[in-house]
Short mmCIF file of C-alpha atoms and ligand atoms in Angstrom, two decimals:
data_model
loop_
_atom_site.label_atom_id
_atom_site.label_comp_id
_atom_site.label_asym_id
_atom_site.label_seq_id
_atom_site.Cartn_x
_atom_site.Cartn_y
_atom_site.Cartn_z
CA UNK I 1 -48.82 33.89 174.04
CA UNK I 2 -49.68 35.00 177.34
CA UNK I 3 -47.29 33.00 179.30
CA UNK I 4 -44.74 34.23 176.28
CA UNK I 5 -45.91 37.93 177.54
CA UNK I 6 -45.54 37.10 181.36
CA UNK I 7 -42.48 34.84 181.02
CA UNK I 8 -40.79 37.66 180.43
CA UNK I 9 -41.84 39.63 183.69
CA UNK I 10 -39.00 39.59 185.54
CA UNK I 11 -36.58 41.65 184.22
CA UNK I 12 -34.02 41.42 187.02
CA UNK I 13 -33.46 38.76 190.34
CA UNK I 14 -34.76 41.98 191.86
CA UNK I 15 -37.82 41.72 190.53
CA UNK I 16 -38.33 38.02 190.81
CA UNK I 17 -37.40 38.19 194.34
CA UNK I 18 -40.05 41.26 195.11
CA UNK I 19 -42.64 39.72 193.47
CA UNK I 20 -42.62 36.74 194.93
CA UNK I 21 -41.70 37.59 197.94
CA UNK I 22 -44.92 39.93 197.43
CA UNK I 23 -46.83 37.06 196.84
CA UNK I 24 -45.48 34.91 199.65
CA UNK I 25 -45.61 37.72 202.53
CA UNK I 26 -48.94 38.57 203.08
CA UNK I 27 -52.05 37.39 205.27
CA UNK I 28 -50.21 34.18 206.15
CA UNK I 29 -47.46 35.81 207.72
CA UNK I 30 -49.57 38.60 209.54
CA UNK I 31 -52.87 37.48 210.37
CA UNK I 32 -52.52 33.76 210.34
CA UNK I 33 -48.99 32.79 212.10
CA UNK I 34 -49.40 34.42 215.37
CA UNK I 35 -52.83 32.88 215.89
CA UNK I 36 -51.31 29.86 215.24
CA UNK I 37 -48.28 30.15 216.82
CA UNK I 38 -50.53 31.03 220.16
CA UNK I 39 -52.60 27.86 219.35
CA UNK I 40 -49.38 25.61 219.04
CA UNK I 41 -48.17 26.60 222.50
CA UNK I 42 -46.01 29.54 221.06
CA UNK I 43 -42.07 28.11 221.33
CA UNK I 44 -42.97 24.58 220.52
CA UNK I 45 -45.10 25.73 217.78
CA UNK I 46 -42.06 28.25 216.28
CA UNK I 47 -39.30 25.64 216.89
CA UNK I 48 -41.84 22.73 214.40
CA UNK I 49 -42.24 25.64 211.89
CA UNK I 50 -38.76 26.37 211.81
CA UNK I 51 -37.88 22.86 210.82
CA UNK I 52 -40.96 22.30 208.76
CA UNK I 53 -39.41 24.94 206.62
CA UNK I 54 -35.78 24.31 206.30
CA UNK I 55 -36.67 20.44 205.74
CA UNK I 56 -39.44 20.73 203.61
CA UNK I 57 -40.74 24.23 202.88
CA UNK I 58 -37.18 25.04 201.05
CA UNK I 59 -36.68 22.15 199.28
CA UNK I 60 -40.13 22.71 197.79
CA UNK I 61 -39.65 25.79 196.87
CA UNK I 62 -36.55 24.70 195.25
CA UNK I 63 -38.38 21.68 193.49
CA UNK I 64 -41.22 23.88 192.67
CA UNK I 65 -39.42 26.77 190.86
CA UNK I 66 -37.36 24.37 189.28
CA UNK I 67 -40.22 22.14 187.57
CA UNK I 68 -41.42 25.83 186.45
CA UNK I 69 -38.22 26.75 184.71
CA UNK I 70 -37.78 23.44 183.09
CA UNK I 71 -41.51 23.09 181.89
CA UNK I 72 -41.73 26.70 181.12
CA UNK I 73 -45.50 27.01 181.76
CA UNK I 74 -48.30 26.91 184.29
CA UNK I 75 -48.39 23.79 186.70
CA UNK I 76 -51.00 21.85 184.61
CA UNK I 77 -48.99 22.40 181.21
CA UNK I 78 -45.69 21.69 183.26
CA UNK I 79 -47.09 18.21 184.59
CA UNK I 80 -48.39 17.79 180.72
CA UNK I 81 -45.15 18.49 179.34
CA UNK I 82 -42.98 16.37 181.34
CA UNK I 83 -44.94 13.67 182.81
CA UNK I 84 -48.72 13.03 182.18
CA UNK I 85 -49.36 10.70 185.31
CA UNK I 86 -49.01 13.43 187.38
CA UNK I 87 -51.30 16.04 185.66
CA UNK I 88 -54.12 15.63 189.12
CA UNK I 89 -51.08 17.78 191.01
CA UNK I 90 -51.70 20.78 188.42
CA UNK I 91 -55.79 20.18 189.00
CA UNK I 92 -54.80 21.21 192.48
CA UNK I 93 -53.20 24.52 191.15
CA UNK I 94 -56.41 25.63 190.55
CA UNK I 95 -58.35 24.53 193.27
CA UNK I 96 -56.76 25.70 195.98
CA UNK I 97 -55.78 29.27 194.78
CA UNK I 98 -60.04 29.52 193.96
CA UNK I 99 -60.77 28.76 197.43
CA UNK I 100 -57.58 31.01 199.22
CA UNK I 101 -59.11 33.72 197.43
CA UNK I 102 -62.26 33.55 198.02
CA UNK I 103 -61.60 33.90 201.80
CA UNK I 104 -58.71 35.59 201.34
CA UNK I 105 -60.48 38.74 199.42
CA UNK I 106 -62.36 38.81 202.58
CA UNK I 107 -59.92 39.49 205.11
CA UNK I 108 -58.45 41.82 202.66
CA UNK I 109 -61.77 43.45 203.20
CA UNK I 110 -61.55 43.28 207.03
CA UNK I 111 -58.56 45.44 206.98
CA UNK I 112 -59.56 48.20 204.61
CA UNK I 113 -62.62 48.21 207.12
CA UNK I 114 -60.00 48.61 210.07
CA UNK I 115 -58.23 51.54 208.51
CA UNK I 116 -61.49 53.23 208.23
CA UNK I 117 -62.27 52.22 211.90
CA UNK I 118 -59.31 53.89 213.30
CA UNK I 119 -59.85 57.03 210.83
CA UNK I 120 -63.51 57.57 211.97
CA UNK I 121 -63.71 56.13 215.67
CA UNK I 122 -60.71 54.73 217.13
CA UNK I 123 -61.73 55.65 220.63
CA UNK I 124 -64.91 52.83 219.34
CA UNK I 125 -62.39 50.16 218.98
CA UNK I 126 -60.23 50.56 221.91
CA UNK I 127 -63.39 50.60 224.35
CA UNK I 128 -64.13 46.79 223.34
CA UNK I 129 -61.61 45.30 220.65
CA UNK I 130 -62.82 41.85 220.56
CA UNK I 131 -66.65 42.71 220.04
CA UNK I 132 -65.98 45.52 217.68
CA UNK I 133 -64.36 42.96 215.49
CA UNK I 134 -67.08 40.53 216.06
CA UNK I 135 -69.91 43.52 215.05
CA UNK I 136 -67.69 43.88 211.44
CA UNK I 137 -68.39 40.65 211.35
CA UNK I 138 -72.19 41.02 212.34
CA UNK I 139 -72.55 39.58 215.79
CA UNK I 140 -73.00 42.20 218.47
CA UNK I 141 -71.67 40.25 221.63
CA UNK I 142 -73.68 41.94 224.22
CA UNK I 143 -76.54 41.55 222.90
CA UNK I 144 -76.06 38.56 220.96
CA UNK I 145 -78.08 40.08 218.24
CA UNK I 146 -76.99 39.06 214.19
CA UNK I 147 -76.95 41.17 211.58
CA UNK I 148 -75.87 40.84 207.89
CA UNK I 149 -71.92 42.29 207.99
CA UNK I 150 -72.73 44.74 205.42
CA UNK I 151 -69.48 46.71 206.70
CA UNK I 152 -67.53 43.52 205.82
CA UNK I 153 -68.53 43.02 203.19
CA UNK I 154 -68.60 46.02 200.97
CA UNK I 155 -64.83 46.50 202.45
CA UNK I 156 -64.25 43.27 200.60
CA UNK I 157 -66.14 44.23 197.55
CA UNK I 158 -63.79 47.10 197.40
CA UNK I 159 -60.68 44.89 198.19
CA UNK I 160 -61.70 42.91 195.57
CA UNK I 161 -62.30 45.47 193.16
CA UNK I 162 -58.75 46.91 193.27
CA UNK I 163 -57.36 43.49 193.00
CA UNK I 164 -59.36 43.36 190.28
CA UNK I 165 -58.37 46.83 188.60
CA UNK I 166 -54.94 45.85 188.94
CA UNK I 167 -54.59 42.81 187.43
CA UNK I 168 -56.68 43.79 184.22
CA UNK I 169 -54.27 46.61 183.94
CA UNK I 170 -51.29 44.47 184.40
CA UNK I 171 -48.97 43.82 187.39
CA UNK I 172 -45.49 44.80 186.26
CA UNK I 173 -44.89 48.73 186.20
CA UNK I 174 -47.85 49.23 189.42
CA UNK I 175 -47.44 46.56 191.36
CA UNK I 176 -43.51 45.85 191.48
CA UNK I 177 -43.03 49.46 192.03
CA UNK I 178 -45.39 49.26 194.87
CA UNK I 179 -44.01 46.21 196.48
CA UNK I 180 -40.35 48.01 196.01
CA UNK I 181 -41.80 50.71 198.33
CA UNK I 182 -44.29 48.80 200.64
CA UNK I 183 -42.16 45.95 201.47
CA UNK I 184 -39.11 47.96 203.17
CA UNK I 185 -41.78 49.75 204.91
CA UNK I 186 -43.68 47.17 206.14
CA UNK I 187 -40.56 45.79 207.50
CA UNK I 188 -39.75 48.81 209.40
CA UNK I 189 -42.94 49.25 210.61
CA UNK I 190 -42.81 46.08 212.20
CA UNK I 191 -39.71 46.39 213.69
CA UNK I 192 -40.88 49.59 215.56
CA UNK I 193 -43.65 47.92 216.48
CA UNK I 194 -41.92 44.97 217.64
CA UNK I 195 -39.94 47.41 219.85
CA UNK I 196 -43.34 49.12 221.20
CA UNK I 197 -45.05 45.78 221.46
CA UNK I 198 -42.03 44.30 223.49
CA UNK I 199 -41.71 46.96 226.12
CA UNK I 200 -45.37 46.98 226.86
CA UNK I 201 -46.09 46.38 230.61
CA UNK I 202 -47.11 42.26 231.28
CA UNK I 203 -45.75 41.33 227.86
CA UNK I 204 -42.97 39.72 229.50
CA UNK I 205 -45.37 36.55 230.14
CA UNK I 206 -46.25 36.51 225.99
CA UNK I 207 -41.98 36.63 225.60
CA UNK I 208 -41.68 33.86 227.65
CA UNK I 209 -44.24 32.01 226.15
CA UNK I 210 -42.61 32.77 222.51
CA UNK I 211 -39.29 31.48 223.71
CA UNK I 212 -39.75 28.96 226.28
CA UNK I 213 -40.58 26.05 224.39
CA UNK I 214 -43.64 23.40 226.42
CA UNK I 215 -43.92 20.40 223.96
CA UNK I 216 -46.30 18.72 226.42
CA UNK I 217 -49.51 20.06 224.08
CA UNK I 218 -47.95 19.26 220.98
CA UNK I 219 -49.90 16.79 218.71
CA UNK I 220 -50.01 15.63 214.92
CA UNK I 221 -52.42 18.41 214.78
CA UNK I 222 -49.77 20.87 216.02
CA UNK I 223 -47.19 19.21 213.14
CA UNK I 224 -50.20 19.34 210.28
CA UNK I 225 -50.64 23.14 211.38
CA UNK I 226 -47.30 23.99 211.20
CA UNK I 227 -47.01 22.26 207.73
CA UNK I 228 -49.78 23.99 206.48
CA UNK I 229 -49.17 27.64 207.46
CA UNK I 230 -45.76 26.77 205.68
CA UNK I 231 -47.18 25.73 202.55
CA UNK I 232 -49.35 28.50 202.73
CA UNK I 233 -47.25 31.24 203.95
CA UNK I 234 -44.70 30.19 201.08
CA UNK I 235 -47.18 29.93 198.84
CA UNK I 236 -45.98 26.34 197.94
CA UNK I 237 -48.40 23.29 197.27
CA UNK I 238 -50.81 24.89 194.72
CA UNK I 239 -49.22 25.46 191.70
CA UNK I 240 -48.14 29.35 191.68
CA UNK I 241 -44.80 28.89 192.61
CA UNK I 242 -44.51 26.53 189.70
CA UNK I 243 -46.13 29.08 187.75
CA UNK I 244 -43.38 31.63 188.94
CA UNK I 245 -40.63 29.98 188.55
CA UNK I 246 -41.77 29.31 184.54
CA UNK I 247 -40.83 32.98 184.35
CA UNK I 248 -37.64 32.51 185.70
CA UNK I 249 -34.69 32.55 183.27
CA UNK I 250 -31.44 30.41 183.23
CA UNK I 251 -28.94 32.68 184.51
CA UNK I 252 -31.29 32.75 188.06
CA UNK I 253 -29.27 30.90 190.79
CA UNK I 254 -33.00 29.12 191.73
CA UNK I 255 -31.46 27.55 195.71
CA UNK I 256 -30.08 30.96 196.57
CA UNK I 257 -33.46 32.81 195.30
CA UNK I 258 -35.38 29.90 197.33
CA UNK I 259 -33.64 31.06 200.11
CA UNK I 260 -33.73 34.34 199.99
CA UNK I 261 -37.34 34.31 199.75
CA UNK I 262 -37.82 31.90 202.50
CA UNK I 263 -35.73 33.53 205.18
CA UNK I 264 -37.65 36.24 204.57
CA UNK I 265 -41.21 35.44 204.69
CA UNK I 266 -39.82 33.19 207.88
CA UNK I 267 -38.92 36.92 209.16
CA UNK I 268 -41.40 38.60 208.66
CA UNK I 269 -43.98 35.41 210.46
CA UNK I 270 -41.28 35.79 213.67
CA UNK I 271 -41.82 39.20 213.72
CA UNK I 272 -45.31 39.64 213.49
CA UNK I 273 -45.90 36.60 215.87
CA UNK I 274 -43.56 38.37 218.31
CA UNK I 275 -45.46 41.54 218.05
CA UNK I 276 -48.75 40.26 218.09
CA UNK I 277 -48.58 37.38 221.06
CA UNK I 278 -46.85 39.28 223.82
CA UNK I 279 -49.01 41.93 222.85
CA UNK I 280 -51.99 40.25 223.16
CA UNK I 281 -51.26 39.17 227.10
CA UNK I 282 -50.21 42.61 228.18
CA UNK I 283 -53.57 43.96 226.70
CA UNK I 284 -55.93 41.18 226.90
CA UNK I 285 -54.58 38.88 229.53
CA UNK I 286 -53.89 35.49 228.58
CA UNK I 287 -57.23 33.69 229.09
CA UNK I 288 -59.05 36.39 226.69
CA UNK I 289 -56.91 35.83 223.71
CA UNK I 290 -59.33 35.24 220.73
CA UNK I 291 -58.38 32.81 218.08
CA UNK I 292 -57.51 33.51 214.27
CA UNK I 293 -58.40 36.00 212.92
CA UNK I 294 -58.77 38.48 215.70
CA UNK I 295 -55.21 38.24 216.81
CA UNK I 296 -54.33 40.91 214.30
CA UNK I 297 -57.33 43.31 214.44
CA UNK I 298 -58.36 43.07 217.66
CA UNK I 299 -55.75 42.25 220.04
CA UNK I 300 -53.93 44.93 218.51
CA UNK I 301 -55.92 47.86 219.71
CA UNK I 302 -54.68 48.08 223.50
CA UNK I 303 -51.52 48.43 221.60
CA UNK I 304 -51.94 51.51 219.86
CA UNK I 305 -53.77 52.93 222.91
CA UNK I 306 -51.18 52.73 224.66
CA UNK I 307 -48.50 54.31 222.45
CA UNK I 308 -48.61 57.86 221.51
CA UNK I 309 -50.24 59.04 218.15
CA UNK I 310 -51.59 55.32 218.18
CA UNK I 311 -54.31 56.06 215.81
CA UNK I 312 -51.88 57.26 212.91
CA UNK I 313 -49.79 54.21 213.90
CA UNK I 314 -52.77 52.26 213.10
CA UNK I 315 -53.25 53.43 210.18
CA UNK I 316 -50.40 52.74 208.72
CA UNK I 317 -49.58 49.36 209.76
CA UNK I 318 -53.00 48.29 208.15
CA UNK I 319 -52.56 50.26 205.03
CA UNK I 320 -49.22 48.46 204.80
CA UNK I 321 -51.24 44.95 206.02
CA UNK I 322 -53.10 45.93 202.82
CA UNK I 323 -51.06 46.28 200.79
CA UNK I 324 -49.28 43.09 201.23
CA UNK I 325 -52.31 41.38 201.12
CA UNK I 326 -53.10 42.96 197.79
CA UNK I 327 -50.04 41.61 196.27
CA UNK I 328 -50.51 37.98 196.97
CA UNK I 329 -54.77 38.12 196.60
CA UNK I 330 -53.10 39.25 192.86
CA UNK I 331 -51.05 36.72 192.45
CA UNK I 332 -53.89 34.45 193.50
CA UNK I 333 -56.01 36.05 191.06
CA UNK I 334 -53.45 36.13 188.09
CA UNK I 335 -53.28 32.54 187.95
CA UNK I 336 -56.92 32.07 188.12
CA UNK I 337 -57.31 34.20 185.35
CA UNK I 338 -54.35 32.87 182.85
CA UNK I 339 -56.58 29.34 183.42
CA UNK I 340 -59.45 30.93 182.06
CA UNK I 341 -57.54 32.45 179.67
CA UNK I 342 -55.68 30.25 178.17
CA UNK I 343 -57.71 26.80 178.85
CA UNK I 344 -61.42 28.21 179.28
CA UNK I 345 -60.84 30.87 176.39
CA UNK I 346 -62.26 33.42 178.43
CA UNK I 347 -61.53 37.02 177.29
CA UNK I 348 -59.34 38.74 179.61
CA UNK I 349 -61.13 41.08 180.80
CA UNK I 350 -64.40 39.23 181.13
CA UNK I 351 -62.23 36.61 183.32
CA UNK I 352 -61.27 39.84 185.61
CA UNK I 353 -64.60 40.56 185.99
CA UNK I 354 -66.34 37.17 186.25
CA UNK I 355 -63.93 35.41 188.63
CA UNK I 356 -63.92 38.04 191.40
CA UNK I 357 -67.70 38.39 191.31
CA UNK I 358 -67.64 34.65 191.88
CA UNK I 359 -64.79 34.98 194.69
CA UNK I 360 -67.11 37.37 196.24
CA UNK I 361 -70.35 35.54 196.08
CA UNK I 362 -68.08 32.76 198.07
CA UNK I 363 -66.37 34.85 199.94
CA UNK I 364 -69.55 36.03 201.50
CA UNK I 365 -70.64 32.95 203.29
CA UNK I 366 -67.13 32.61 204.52
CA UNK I 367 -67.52 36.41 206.51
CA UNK I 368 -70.85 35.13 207.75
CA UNK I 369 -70.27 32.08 208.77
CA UNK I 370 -67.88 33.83 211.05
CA UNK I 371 -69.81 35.37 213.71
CA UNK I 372 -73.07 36.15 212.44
CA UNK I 373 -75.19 33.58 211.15
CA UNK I 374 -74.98 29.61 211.75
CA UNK I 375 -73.48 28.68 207.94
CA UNK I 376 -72.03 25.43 207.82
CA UNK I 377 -69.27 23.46 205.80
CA UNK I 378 -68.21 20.17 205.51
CA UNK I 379 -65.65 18.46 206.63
CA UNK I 380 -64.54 14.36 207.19
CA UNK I 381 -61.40 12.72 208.76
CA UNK I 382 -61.27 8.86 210.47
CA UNK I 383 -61.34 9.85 213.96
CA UNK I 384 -64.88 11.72 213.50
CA UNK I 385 -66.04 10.84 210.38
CA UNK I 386 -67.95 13.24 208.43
CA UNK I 387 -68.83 17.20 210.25
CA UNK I 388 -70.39 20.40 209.69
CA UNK I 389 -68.24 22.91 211.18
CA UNK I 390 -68.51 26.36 210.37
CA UNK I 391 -68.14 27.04 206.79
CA UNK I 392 -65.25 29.52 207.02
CA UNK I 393 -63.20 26.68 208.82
CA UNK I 394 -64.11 24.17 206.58
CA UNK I 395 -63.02 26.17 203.75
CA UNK I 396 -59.32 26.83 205.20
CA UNK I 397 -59.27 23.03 206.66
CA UNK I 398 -59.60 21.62 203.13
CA UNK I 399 -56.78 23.72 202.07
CA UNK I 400 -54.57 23.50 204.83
CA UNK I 401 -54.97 20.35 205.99
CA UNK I 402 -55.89 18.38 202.34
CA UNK I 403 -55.24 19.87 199.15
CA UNK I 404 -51.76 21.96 199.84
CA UNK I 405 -50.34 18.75 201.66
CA UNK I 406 -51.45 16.44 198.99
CA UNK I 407 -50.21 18.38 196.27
CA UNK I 408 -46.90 19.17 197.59
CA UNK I 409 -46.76 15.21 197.91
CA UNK I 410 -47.29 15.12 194.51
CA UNK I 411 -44.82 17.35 193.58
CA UNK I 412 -42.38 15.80 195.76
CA UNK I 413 -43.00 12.27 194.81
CA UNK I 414 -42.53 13.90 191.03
CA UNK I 415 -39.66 15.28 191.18
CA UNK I 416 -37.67 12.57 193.71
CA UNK I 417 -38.98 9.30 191.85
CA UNK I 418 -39.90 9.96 188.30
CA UNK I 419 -38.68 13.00 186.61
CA UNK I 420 -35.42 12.65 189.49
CA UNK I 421 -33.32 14.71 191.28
CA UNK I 422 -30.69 14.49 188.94
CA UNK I 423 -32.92 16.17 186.11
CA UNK I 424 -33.42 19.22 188.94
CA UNK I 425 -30.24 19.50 189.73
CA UNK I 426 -29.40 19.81 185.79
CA UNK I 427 -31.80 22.14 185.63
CA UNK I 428 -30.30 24.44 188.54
CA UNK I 429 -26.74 24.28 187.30
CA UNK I 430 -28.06 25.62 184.00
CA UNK I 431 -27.23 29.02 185.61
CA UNK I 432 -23.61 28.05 185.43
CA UNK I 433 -22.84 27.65 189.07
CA UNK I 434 -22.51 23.98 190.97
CA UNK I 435 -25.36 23.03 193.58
CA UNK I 436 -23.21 21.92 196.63
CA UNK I 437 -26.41 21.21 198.33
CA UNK I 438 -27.73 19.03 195.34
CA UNK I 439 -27.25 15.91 197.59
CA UNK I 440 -28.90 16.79 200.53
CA UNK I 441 -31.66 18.51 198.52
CA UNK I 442 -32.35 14.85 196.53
CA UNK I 443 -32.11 13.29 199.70
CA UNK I 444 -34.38 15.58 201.59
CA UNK I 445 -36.71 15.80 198.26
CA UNK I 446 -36.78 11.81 198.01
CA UNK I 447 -36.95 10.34 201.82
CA UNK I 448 -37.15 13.35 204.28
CA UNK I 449 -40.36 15.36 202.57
CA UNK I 450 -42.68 13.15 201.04
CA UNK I 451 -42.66 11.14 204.64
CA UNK I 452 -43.13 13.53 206.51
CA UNK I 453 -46.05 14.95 204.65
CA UNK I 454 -47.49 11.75 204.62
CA UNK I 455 -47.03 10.72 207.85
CA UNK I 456 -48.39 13.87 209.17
CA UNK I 457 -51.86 13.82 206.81
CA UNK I 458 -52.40 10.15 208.10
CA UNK I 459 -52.32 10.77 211.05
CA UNK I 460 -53.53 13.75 211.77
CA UNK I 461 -56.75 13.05 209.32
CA UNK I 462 -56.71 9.49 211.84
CA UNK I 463 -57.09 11.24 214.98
CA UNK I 464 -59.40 14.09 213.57
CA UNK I 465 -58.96 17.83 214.24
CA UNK I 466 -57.97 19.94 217.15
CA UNK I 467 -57.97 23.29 215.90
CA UNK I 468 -59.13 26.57 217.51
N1 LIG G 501 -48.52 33.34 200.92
C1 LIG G 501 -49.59 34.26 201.08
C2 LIG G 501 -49.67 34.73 202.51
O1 LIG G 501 -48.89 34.38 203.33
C3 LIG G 501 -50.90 33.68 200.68
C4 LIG G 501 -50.88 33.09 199.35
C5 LIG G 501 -51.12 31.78 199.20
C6 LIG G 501 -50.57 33.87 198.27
C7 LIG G 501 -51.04 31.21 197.99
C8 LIG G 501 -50.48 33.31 197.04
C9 LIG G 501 -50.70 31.98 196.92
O2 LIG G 501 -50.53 35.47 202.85
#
């Protein structure tokens, strides 16, 4: 009944494509990507991406949506439906999405907290940047005192409780009409920042480093990062694009949509990766770039120093950061919550209210794990064995690095060996049109994705981490 009610969501490819792309262009693109891009040696890194996504990321998609349409329901029903074997690959639909947003609604908290920084003390944030993030996060550097992140944390309380709002009051008429406004916007914010961030004095060394690609650091790690971030920035590799594309109706050209959505989450990555890294050696200087998650909040704050009416700026670009992170922490959520809905028989509205409280009660280890207090996870590949790094990186490693990659295997081996090509490609041309690219797309599907995944999680889980 509910998938009956939801199925029916988009009402136009408009829609479709601005909710998803909603979904898809968030966190990963902004926070996530440049860090990484800076960790993978900047060109190198962009140049693996690139190729990650064209050979694998769209045909995914494509495979993805298309297993939606075709089992018209969520991933676990979908795998039920068509072929029972592969039912595990829908377990990971739920999984992963738990643990994205538990860390997720976090961040999400770390920029409401930044809009208020820059509304109450900016001149605090430009003075020291990097150790005004790390006291959100409840470590004050000079001092090297801890403290519990209240800050943080109630920012993400907050986060979580208009996620929350929203998706008990449904996402079609608010949300859609929000993304219609705050997508454009973001874009053009970005560009003008891009323009700013480029003509900054000593970014010229960040440019270089963007374009000039130095392979000589590259490793499996480098590849497995790349192929994560992918999965992750496209949302692919846990089930809700499945779930999307089960809403999707038959006229829907599904390669063209794939696409679409693709080049522009792709875009939007370049973009903030070319803001952020240049930016980040003009104002910090190469050698004090900060990994993850302070590329975005604190390398930016030389940045808006620097520019006139900075603060406003500011502002802005992390009310629009907000807003695309509140789009895909709801499409997170909505899945979560049709689960425990439909197979838990959870009312509704108690799911909305139980499964962010639980997010949150995660979600709060992750934040102080950060900086603040010595929380460990768990983590195990070959070359190591078994660790306890931080908990926060254990918590995006598994995803990253293990479930996304092994479910989009899944899916892959799915759809090129068992249920075949040939049934996908029916399944596309249902719309009417021929897929000229059906040939390469079984090819790439059958030989070309499902090897490289592999080939990357073996060995990179064989010679054990690298990452920042
Ligand atoms: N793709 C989103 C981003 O880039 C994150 C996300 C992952 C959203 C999985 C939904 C599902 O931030």
């Amino acid at each position: 009944m509910e998938t009956e009610k939801k199925r029916s969501e988009w009402s136009s490819k408009l829609g479709f494509i601005l909710a998803y792309a909603g979904s898809a262009v968030g966190l990963g693109n902004i926070w996530k990507f440049p860090g990484k891009a800076y960790d993978g040696g900047g060109a190198a890194f962009i140049i693996i991406y690139l190729c990650i996504v064209v050979l694998i990321g769209c045909p995914l998609m494509i495979s993805e949506l298309t297993l939606g349409r075709a089992g018209k329901a969520d991933a676990l029903t979908v795998f039920k439906k068509l072929d029972r074997r592969f039912r595990w690959v829908g377990w990971f639909a739920i999984i992963t999405p738990f643990i994205i947003t538990c860390y997720y609604s976090q961040v999400g908290g770390y920029v409401i907290r930044y809009i208020i920084a820059y509304a109450k003390e900016p001149q605090a944030v430009y003075a020291r940047p990097l150790n005004y993030f790390y006291e959100i996060l409840g470590y004050t550097a000079e001092t090297g005192e801890s403290n519990f992140p209240w800050g943080a944390i109630l920012c993400a309380f907050l986060f979580l409780s208009i996620n929350a709002a929203v998706v008990m009051g449904g996402v079609k008429d608010g949300i859609e009409r929000l993304n219609k406004v705050a997508m454009p916007m973001l874009l053009i914010i970005l560009l003008v920042r891009l323009c700013v961030c480029l003509t900054l004095p000593g970014s010229g060394e960040g440019i270089l480093f963007m374009v000039r690609p130095d392979f000589s650091n590259v490793t499996f790690s480098t590849f497995l990062n790349a192929l994560g971030q992918a999965f992750y920035s496209l949302s692919l590799g846990m089930g809700i694009t499945i779930t999307y594309g089960s809403y999707l109706n038959e006229k829907e050209n599904i390669p063209k949509n794939a696409m679409i959505v693709c080049g522009m989450d792709t875009m939007v990555a370049l973009l903030a990766g070319f803001m952020i890294v240049p930016a980040c050696f003009a104002t910090m200087g190469a050698e004090n770039i900060g990994k993850g998650a302070s590329f975005a909040f604190a390398s930016l704050a030389g940045v808006f120093e620097a520019i006139p009416g900075g603060r406003f700026v500011a502002i802005l670009f992390y009310l629009l950061i907000f807003f695309a992170a509140l789009t895909s922490c709801i499409s997170l959520t909505e899945t979560l919550v049709a689960y425990a809905e439909e197979r838990l028989h959870i009312k509704r509205k108690a799911a909305v209210i139980i499964l962010p409280l639980i997010f949150f009660a995660v979600g709060i280890l992750y934040t102080c794990s950060q900086a603040a207090y010595d929380i460990k996870g768990i983590w195990a590949d070959f070359a190591t064995g078994l660790t306890f790094p931080c908990f926060g990186d254990s918590m995006e490693w598994i995803c990253d690095r293990i479930l996304t990659p092994v479910c989009a295997l899944g899916v892959c081996v799915f759809v090129g060996w068992f249920w075949k090509p040939a049934s996908a490609i029916r399944e596309i041309e249902k719309d009417g049109s021929r897929f000229g690219l059906g040939k390469i797309f079984s090819f790439l599907v059958r030989f070309i994705a499902p090897a490289a995944i592999l080939l990357i999680l073996i060995v990179s889980l064989a010679t054990g981490v690298s990452l920042g």
